Structure formats: structure tokens, C-alpha cells
Amino acid sequence: MDFELNDEQRLFRRTLREFVDKEIVPVASEWERTGRYPTEIVERFKQMGLFGMTIPEQYGGLALDRVSFALVFEEIARGWMGVAGVLGSHSLASWMIAEHGTEEQRHAYLPDLATGARRTGIALTEPAAGTDLQGIHTRAVRDGDHYVINGTKTWITNARHADPMPVLVKTSVTEPAHRGMSLILVEAGTPGYTVSRDLPKLGYKGTETCEIVLEDVRVPASRLLGGVEGRGMQQALSALELGRVNIAARAVGISQCAYDAALNYSRERHAFGHPIADFQAIQLKLADMATDIQAARLLTYWAATRSESGAVNSEAAMAKYFASEVALRVTMEAMRIHGGYGYSQEFVIERLYRDAPLMAIGEGTNDVQRMVIARSLISGTAKVGW
């Protein structure tokens, strides 16, 4: 049992950390406030090959191990969680195409997705169907060698840049819902496919989050992911397991940044003639924060490692659930340590506090994660301990 990163992972983390500290941290707060799109950061993602982290080497990707995958999101979220979203949805959809796509689909899309020449996302959620994916209404009707798609998707990251966009649809309404769902790859510029609006958000700024509308969108049947109808639910859920590792790692990054800021502030801020770090009340908060963060980090790396060998339903759910709750607690405690300054946009805590709640909602709410964990334990597919 080894709780250390290997040499390659440490070097990779160092490279990521230097990039984040030099090119993201100095601009994050200002760009977030002004709504400026992080074009320069995205270009650096391309140069570093990060758009290809879940894509096999044979298609030009990095094929990162899963702990390194988690490190990417931890380090970038430590600088600015919002820009991590540019890579988040892209990496899941790219993995899904690599894992479930036909060979024709892999060759058509993966090389450009690996370089960032193309980007992608994943369109699952609808105005009336979030957690309950089986409740989607978007339909794809076969018409000769095409599908005709009609529906609306919402809360879609990378919507303005995705090409292709995997869209979860119902290809059958006569079978049980989970067997009548498919994923279809819709290319940018397809007539009838429009980004209707950007959604205003509390946090998670830096990447666009949009609503998309599909009106009589004709897509060649060759873009049905995997070439077989009825596998969409399975394909989407397998990607969401990886997505939960991504969210857990982002939560760790947010928490680490909040802790670092609180620790530094407690050393510098004086009250009653002493640094507030000398006061037991502050020390107890710092101890709780540090312990929670390290537990969340180890749980995330464990889930990432386990995911190398296949399905990690309960492990990924545990990591995402615990790490995101830690992010909520730690950002609140960091704000309390900062006092009034923590409420000011002049300090980073305010942004972290707004970003943290999404970690408890994204890739399945935490209540859903608890149900996933419990059902896995009851069925015997997961257990606690060795």
C-alpha cells in the first residue's frame, strides 16, 4: 500500500502547479468578475495536451492514469474552478467516444479532440429532467439513414464550442426508459441546433453554461454513439462515474485554496496584540479543515486508482460526496476566519464560497450519491473495509 505519488505524477503535478500559479491565479478573480472568457488559458490547455488526457495515445491523446487525471482538476480548481469546467465535460465526452464509439467515430473525432482543435461536452440534463435522466423528453426519430432530433437541453458546459456534442435522446418510447435511450453526436453548425441562451449563475464562471434547442435536427445515423440504439443510459452513466472523480478533485482544489488563504491570513491578521493564529478558536478551525481536506484528497485518489480497473460506482460516489461536503465546510470556515474580509471580492474566499455549492450538485446531487453508496452496500457489490 503506497500513499505517495510516483515520480512521474509528482513531476506532472509540479508542472501543473507552476502553470496555475503563474497563469491562472493572477487573473482569475478579475476575469471572473468581468465575465471575460479565458481564451489564453484555453490555449495553454491545448499546448499542454490537456484536452487529450482521456484519449488513447493512438489517437494523439495523453491517456493519463486516473490519479494524474484527478491532479489536473485539483490543481486547476485550486486556481479557478470555473476554467476547470472547460476540460471537465470535454474529458468525459472524449472518454465516452473512445470507450463506446465505433472505430469510424474514433478516427473522425478523437485526433482533433486530443489537440483541442475540436472541443466537446455532454448534453444530458433537460429543464424537467436532471437527476432523473430516464425522464428526458428529447426524441430522435429514425428517418432513412438519418435521425431527426427535437428537444431542449440545459446546464450544458462548452455548449458554444462543442463539436460534436453528444446528446442523450429517446430513440424508443415503447421499451423501458433505460433501454430506449441513445447518445447521438451532433456536430456544430447542424441546421436546427442552436444555443438559445447563457444561464446566469452564482459561481462556476469562466466557462459558458447554456441552454440548447434542437428543432428538426437531422443527423446521419452513423453518428449514433457505438452504432447500436438503446445503450445511451449505460454510456452516460459510465462517463458520470469518471465525472465524479473529476468533481471530487475539483472540490479538493477549492478546499486547498481556501485553507491556504485562511492559514496565511491567520498568521498575518493581528487582534488584541497577537496574530489570530495564536488563538485556540482559530487553531481548532485550521485543524479541522486540514484533516478534512487530506481525508478528501486520499479518498479521491483512492477512487481514481480504483477506476483504472473498471466500474467504481460506490467509490466515485463516496469521493464526490465527501469531498464536496468538505468544500462547503472549508470555504465557510475560511470565510469566518477572514471575518468581514472574507465577504469582500478583494479576497479569494468570496469566489471559492460561491463555487463550492456546485460540487455538491454536479454529476448527481449528494443525496443521489448517498443512495448509490447505500444500494451498493446493501447489494453486496461494495463493502467497507478489506
Short mmCIF file of C-alpha atoms in Angstrom, two decimals, residues 103-256:
data_model
loop_
_atom_site.label_atom_id
_atom_site.label_comp_id
_atom_site.label_asym_id
_atom_site.label_seq_id
_atom_site.Cartn_x
_atom_site.Cartn_y
_atom_site.Cartn_z
CA GLU A 103 -13.88 2.83 -34.92
CA GLU A 104 -15.15 5.23 -37.57
CA GLN A 105 -16.28 7.67 -34.85
CA ARG A 106 -12.97 7.41 -33.00
CA HIS A 107 -10.95 8.19 -36.12
CA ALA A 108 -13.31 11.01 -37.11
CA TYR A 109 -13.23 12.88 -33.80
CA LEU A 110 -10.55 11.81 -31.32
CA PRO A 111 -7.41 13.20 -33.05
CA ASP A 112 -8.87 16.73 -33.18
CA LEU A 113 -10.40 16.41 -29.70
CA ALA A 114 -6.97 15.42 -28.35
CA THR A 115 -5.37 18.65 -29.57
CA GLY A 116 -8.28 20.92 -28.69
CA ALA A 117 -8.82 21.73 -32.38
CA ARG A 118 -12.27 20.41 -31.58
CA ARG A 119 -13.91 20.59 -28.19
CA THR A 120 -16.86 18.71 -26.83
CA GLY A 121 -19.27 18.47 -23.92
CA ILE A 122 -22.21 16.33 -22.94
CA ALA A 123 -25.90 17.21 -23.21
CA LEU A 124 -27.87 15.17 -20.69
CA THR A 125 -29.92 17.49 -18.48
CA GLU A 126 -33.25 18.97 -19.55
CA PRO A 127 -35.49 21.62 -17.97
CA ALA A 128 -37.68 18.86 -16.49
CA ALA A 129 -35.08 16.09 -16.16
CA GLY A 130 -31.88 16.44 -14.16
CA THR A 131 -31.23 13.68 -11.67
CA ASP A 132 -33.90 11.53 -13.35
CA LEU A 133 -32.28 11.04 -16.73
CA GLN A 134 -34.92 8.49 -17.64
CA GLY A 135 -37.38 11.36 -17.63
CA ILE A 136 -35.87 13.14 -20.64
CA HIS A 137 -38.19 14.22 -23.45
CA THR A 138 -35.73 14.85 -26.29
CA ARG A 139 -36.64 12.48 -29.13
CA ALA A 140 -34.66 11.12 -32.06
CA VAL A 141 -36.79 9.52 -34.76
CA ARG A 142 -35.17 7.41 -37.47
CA ASP A 143 -35.82 8.71 -40.98
CA GLY A 144 -33.96 6.63 -43.54
CA ASP A 145 -30.24 6.98 -42.91
CA HIS A 146 -30.73 9.95 -40.55
CA TYR A 147 -32.18 10.71 -37.13
CA VAL A 148 -34.40 13.74 -36.64
CA ILE A 149 -33.93 15.21 -33.16
CA ASN A 150 -36.26 17.54 -31.26
CA GLY A 151 -35.85 18.73 -27.69
CA THR A 152 -34.18 21.12 -25.26
CA LYS A 153 -31.10 20.59 -23.10
CA THR A 154 -29.94 22.82 -20.27
CA TRP A 155 -26.96 23.42 -17.98
CA ILE A 156 -24.64 22.46 -20.82
CA THR A 157 -20.96 23.32 -20.37
CA ASN A 158 -18.94 24.09 -23.53
CA ALA A 159 -22.20 24.48 -25.46
CA ARG A 160 -20.82 27.23 -27.71
CA HIS A 161 -17.64 25.33 -28.51
CA ALA A 162 -18.70 21.68 -28.62
CA ASP A 163 -18.16 19.92 -31.93
CA PRO A 164 -19.52 17.29 -31.70
CA MET A 165 -21.97 17.44 -28.81
CA PRO A 166 -23.14 14.02 -27.54
CA VAL A 167 -26.88 14.43 -26.95
CA LEU A 168 -28.88 11.97 -24.86
CA VAL A 169 -32.14 11.18 -26.65
CA LYS A 170 -35.02 8.74 -26.63
CA THR A 171 -34.86 6.54 -29.71
CA SER A 172 -37.75 4.40 -28.46
CA VAL A 173 -40.77 5.12 -26.30
CA THR A 174 -42.12 1.56 -26.33
CA GLU A 175 -39.30 -0.06 -24.37
CA PRO A 176 -38.43 0.57 -20.69
CA ALA A 177 -36.93 4.05 -20.45
CA HIS A 178 -33.36 2.93 -19.76
CA ARG A 179 -33.44 0.68 -22.84
CA GLY A 180 -34.90 3.28 -25.15
CA MET A 181 -32.17 5.89 -24.75
CA SER A 182 -29.23 6.59 -27.03
CA LEU A 183 -26.43 9.13 -27.46
CA ILE A 184 -26.08 10.88 -30.80
CA LEU A 185 -23.11 13.03 -31.82
CA VAL A 186 -24.40 16.37 -33.15
CA GLU A 187 -21.85 18.48 -34.97
CA ALA A 188 -21.66 22.26 -34.62
CA GLY A 189 -23.45 24.16 -37.36
CA THR A 190 -26.05 21.47 -37.98
CA PRO A 191 -29.29 23.25 -39.03
CA GLY A 192 -31.80 23.42 -36.18
CA TYR A 193 -29.14 23.13 -33.45
CA THR A 194 -28.93 26.43 -31.57
CA VAL A 195 -27.58 27.76 -28.31
CA SER A 196 -30.61 29.68 -27.09
CA ARG A 197 -29.21 31.41 -24.02
CA ASP A 198 -26.49 31.58 -21.38
CA LEU A 199 -27.61 30.71 -17.86
CA PRO A 200 -26.85 33.21 -15.07
CA LYS A 201 -25.02 31.51 -12.20
CA LEU A 202 -23.93 32.12 -8.62
CA GLY A 203 -20.45 30.81 -9.37
CA TYR A 204 -18.74 28.50 -11.87
CA LYS A 205 -17.87 31.39 -14.13
CA GLY A 206 -15.18 31.39 -16.78
CA THR A 207 -16.84 28.76 -18.93
CA GLU A 208 -20.22 29.10 -20.55
CA THR A 209 -23.23 27.18 -19.29
CA CYS A 210 -26.08 27.25 -21.75
CA GLU A 211 -29.44 26.02 -22.90
CA ILE A 212 -29.52 24.39 -26.33
CA VAL A 213 -32.52 23.80 -28.55
CA LEU A 214 -32.81 21.11 -31.22
CA GLU A 215 -35.56 21.64 -33.79
CA ASP A 216 -35.82 19.02 -36.54
CA VAL A 217 -32.06 18.47 -36.38
CA ARG A 218 -31.07 15.88 -39.00
CA VAL A 219 -28.04 13.82 -38.03
CA PRO A 220 -26.60 10.90 -40.02
CA ALA A 221 -27.32 7.57 -38.38
CA SER A 222 -23.57 6.90 -38.44
CA ARG A 223 -23.27 9.33 -35.51
CA LEU A 224 -25.24 7.12 -33.14
CA LEU A 225 -22.61 6.50 -30.47
CA GLY A 226 -21.49 2.89 -30.73
CA GLY A 227 -23.79 2.24 -33.67
CA VAL A 228 -26.46 0.45 -31.61
CA GLU A 229 -29.63 2.00 -30.19
CA GLY A 230 -30.61 1.65 -26.55
CA ARG A 231 -27.18 1.95 -24.93
CA GLY A 232 -27.24 5.65 -24.16
CA MET A 233 -28.11 5.37 -20.47
CA GLN A 234 -25.32 2.88 -19.84
CA GLN A 235 -22.84 5.01 -21.80
CA ALA A 236 -23.80 8.20 -19.97
CA LEU A 237 -23.66 6.62 -16.50
CA SER A 238 -20.21 5.15 -17.17
CA ALA A 239 -18.97 8.64 -18.06
CA LEU A 240 -20.58 10.13 -14.94
CA GLU A 241 -18.57 7.75 -12.76
CA LEU A 242 -15.41 9.29 -14.15
CA GLY A 243 -17.04 12.69 -13.80
CA ARG A 244 -17.47 12.14 -10.08
CA VAL A 245 -13.72 11.68 -9.71
CA ASN A 246 -13.33 14.94 -11.62
CA ILE A 247 -15.79 16.75 -9.31
CA ALA A 248 -14.19 15.30 -6.17
CA ALA A 249 -10.79 16.52 -7.32
CA ARG A 250 -12.15 19.98 -8.07
CA ALA A 251 -13.67 20.08 -4.59
CA VAL A 252 -10.28 19.23 -3.10
CA GLY A 253 -8.70 22.05 -5.10
CA ILE A 254 -11.27 24.57 -3.88
CA SER A 255 -10.78 23.41 -0.29
CA GLN A 256 -7.00 23.56 -0.53
#
